[in-house]
mmCIF file of C-alpha atoms in Angstrom:
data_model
loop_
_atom_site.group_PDB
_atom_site.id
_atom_site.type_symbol
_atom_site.label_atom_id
_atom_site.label_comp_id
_atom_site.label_asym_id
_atom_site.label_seq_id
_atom_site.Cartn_x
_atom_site.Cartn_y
_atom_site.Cartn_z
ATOM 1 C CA UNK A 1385 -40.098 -28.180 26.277
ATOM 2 C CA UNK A 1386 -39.424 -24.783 27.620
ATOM 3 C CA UNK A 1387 -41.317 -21.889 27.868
ATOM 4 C CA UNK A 1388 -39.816 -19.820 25.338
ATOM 5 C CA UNK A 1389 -40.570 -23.068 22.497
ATOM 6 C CA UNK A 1390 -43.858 -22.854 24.356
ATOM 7 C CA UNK A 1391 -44.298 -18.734 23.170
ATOM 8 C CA UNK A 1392 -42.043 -19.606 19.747
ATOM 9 C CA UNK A 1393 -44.966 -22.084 18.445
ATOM 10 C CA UNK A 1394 -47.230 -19.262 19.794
ATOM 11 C CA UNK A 1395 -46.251 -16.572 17.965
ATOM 12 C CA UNK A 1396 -45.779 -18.718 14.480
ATOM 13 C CA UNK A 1397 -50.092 -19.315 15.119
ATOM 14 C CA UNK A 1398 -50.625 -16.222 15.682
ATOM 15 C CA UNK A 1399 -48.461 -15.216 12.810
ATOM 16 C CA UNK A 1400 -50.171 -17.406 10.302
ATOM 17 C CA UNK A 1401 -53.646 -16.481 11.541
ATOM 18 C CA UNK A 1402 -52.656 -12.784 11.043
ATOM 19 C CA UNK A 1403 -51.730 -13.371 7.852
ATOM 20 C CA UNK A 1404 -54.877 -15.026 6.737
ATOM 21 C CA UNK A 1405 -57.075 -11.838 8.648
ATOM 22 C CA UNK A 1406 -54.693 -9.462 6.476
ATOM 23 C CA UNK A 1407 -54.919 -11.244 3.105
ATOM 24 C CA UNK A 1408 -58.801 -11.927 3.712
ATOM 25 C CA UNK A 1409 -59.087 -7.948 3.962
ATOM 26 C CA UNK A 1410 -59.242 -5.193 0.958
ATOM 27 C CA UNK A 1411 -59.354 -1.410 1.914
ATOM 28 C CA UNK A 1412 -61.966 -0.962 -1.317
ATOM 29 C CA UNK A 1413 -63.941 -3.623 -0.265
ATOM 30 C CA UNK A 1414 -62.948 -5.545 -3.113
ATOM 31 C CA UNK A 1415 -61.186 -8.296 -1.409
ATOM 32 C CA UNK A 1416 -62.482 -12.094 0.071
ATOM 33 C CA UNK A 1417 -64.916 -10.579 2.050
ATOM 34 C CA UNK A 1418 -66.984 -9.579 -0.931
ATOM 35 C CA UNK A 1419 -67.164 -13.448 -2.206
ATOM 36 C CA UNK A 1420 -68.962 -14.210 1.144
ATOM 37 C CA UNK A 1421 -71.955 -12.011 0.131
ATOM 38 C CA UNK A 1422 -70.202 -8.806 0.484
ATOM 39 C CA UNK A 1423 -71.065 -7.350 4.006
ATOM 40 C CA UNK A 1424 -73.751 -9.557 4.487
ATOM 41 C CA UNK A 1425 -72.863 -13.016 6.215
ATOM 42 C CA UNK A 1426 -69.645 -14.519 7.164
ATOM 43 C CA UNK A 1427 -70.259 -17.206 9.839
ATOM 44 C CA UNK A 1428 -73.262 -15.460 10.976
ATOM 45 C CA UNK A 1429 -71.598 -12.002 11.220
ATOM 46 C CA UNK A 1430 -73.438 -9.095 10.135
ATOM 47 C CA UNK A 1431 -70.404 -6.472 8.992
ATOM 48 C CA UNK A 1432 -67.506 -8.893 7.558
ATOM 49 C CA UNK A 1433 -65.624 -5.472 7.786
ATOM 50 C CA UNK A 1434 -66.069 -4.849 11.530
ATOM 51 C CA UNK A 1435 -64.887 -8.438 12.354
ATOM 52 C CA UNK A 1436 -61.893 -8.345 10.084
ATOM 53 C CA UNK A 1437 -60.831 -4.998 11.616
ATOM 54 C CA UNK A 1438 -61.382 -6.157 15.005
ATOM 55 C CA UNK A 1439 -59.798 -9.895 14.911
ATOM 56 C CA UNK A 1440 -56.704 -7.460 13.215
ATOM 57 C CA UNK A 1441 -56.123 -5.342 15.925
ATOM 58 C CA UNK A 1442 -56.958 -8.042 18.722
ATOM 59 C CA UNK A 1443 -54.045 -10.996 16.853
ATOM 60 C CA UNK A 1444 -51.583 -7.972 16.673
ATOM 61 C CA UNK A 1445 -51.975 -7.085 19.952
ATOM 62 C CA UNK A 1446 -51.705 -10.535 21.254
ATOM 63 C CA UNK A 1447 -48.426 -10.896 18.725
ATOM 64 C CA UNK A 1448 -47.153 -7.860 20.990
ATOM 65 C CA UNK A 1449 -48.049 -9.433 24.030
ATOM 66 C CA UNK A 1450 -46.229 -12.510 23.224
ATOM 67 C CA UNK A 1451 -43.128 -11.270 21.916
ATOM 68 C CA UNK A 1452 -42.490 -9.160 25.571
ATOM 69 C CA UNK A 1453 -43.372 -12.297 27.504
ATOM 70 C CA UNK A 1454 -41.128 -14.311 25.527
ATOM 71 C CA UNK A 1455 -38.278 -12.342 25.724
ATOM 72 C CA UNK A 1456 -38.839 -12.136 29.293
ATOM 73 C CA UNK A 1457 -38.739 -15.618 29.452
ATOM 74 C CA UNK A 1458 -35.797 -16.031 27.011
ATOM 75 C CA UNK A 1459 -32.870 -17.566 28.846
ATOM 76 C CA UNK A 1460 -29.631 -17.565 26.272
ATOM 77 C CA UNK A 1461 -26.240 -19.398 26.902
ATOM 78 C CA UNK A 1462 -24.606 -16.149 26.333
ATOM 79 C CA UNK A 1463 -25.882 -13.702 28.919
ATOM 80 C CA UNK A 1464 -24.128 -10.628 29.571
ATOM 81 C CA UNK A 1465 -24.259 -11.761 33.414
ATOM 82 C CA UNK A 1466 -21.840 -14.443 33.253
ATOM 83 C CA UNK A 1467 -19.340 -12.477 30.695
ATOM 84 C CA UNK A 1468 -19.235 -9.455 33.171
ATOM 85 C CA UNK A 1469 -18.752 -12.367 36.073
ATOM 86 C CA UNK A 1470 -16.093 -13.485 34.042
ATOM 87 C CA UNK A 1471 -14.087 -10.258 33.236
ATOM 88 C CA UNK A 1472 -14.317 -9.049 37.135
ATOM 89 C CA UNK A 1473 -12.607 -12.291 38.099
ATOM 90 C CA UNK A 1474 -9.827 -11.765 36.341
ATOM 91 C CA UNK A 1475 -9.551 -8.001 36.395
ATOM 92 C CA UNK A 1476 -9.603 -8.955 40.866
ATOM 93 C CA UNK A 1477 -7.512 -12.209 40.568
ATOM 94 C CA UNK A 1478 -5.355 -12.086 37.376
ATOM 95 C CA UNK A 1479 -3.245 -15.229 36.940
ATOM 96 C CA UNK A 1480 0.186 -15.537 37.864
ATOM 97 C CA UNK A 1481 2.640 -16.465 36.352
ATOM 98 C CA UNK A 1482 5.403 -19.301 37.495
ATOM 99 C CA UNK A 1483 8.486 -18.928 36.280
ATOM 100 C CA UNK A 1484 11.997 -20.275 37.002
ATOM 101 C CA UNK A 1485 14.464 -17.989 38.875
ATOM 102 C CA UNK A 1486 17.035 -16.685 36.224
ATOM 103 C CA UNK A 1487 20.082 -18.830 36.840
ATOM 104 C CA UNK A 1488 23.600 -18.216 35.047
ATOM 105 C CA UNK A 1489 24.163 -20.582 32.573
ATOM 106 C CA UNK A 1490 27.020 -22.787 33.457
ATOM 107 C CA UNK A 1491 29.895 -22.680 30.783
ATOM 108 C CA UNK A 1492 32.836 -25.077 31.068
ATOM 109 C CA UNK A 1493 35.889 -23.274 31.319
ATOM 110 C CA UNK A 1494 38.642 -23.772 28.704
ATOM 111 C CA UNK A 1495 41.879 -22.492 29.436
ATOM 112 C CA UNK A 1496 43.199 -19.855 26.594
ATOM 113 C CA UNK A 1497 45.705 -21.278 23.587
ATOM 114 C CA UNK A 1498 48.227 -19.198 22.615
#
């Protein structure tokens, strides 16, 4: 497995966790967060708000954080590298071309009727 799967399944938990943080919140204080007891326990927490706010910032950082390592660590078939490498070598070396010396077609030579 390579390291970019490695950050791809990564990114798709941190995605889905996200998600869940975002969908859990309500900016009226209307949302999930007031079935727990409004702001008074959720897993032991004190201000459901605070948390929520805080695990938001801290998976969308790490979703930033991710994505830049993982396209550092991306390594495509189709790099730019190898089609530049490509194109010089031809532009310094261009093919050449073999071709037969022109010779004059032989034609028998009939003599004139008149």
């Amino acid at each position: 497995m390579s390291t970019f799967s490695i950050f791809l399944v990564l990114i798709t938990i941190v995605c889905f966790l996200l998600i869940i943080v975002i969908m859990v919140q309500n900016p009226k204080g209307g949302g999930l967060s007031s079935s727990f007891g409004g702001s008074q326990m959720l897993g032991g927490v004190q201000k459901t708000t605070d948390f929520l706010d805080k695990s938001t910032w801290t998976l969308g950082g790490i979703l930033i954080l991710l994505v830049l390592l993982s396209s550092l660590s991306f390594s495509g078939d189709l790099n730019d590298n190898k089609l530049k490498t490509i194109d010089e070598a031809e532009t310094v070396a261009p093919k050449k071309e073999t071709t037969a010396p022109a010779t004059p077609a032989k034609t028998p030579a009939t003599p004139e009727k008149k």
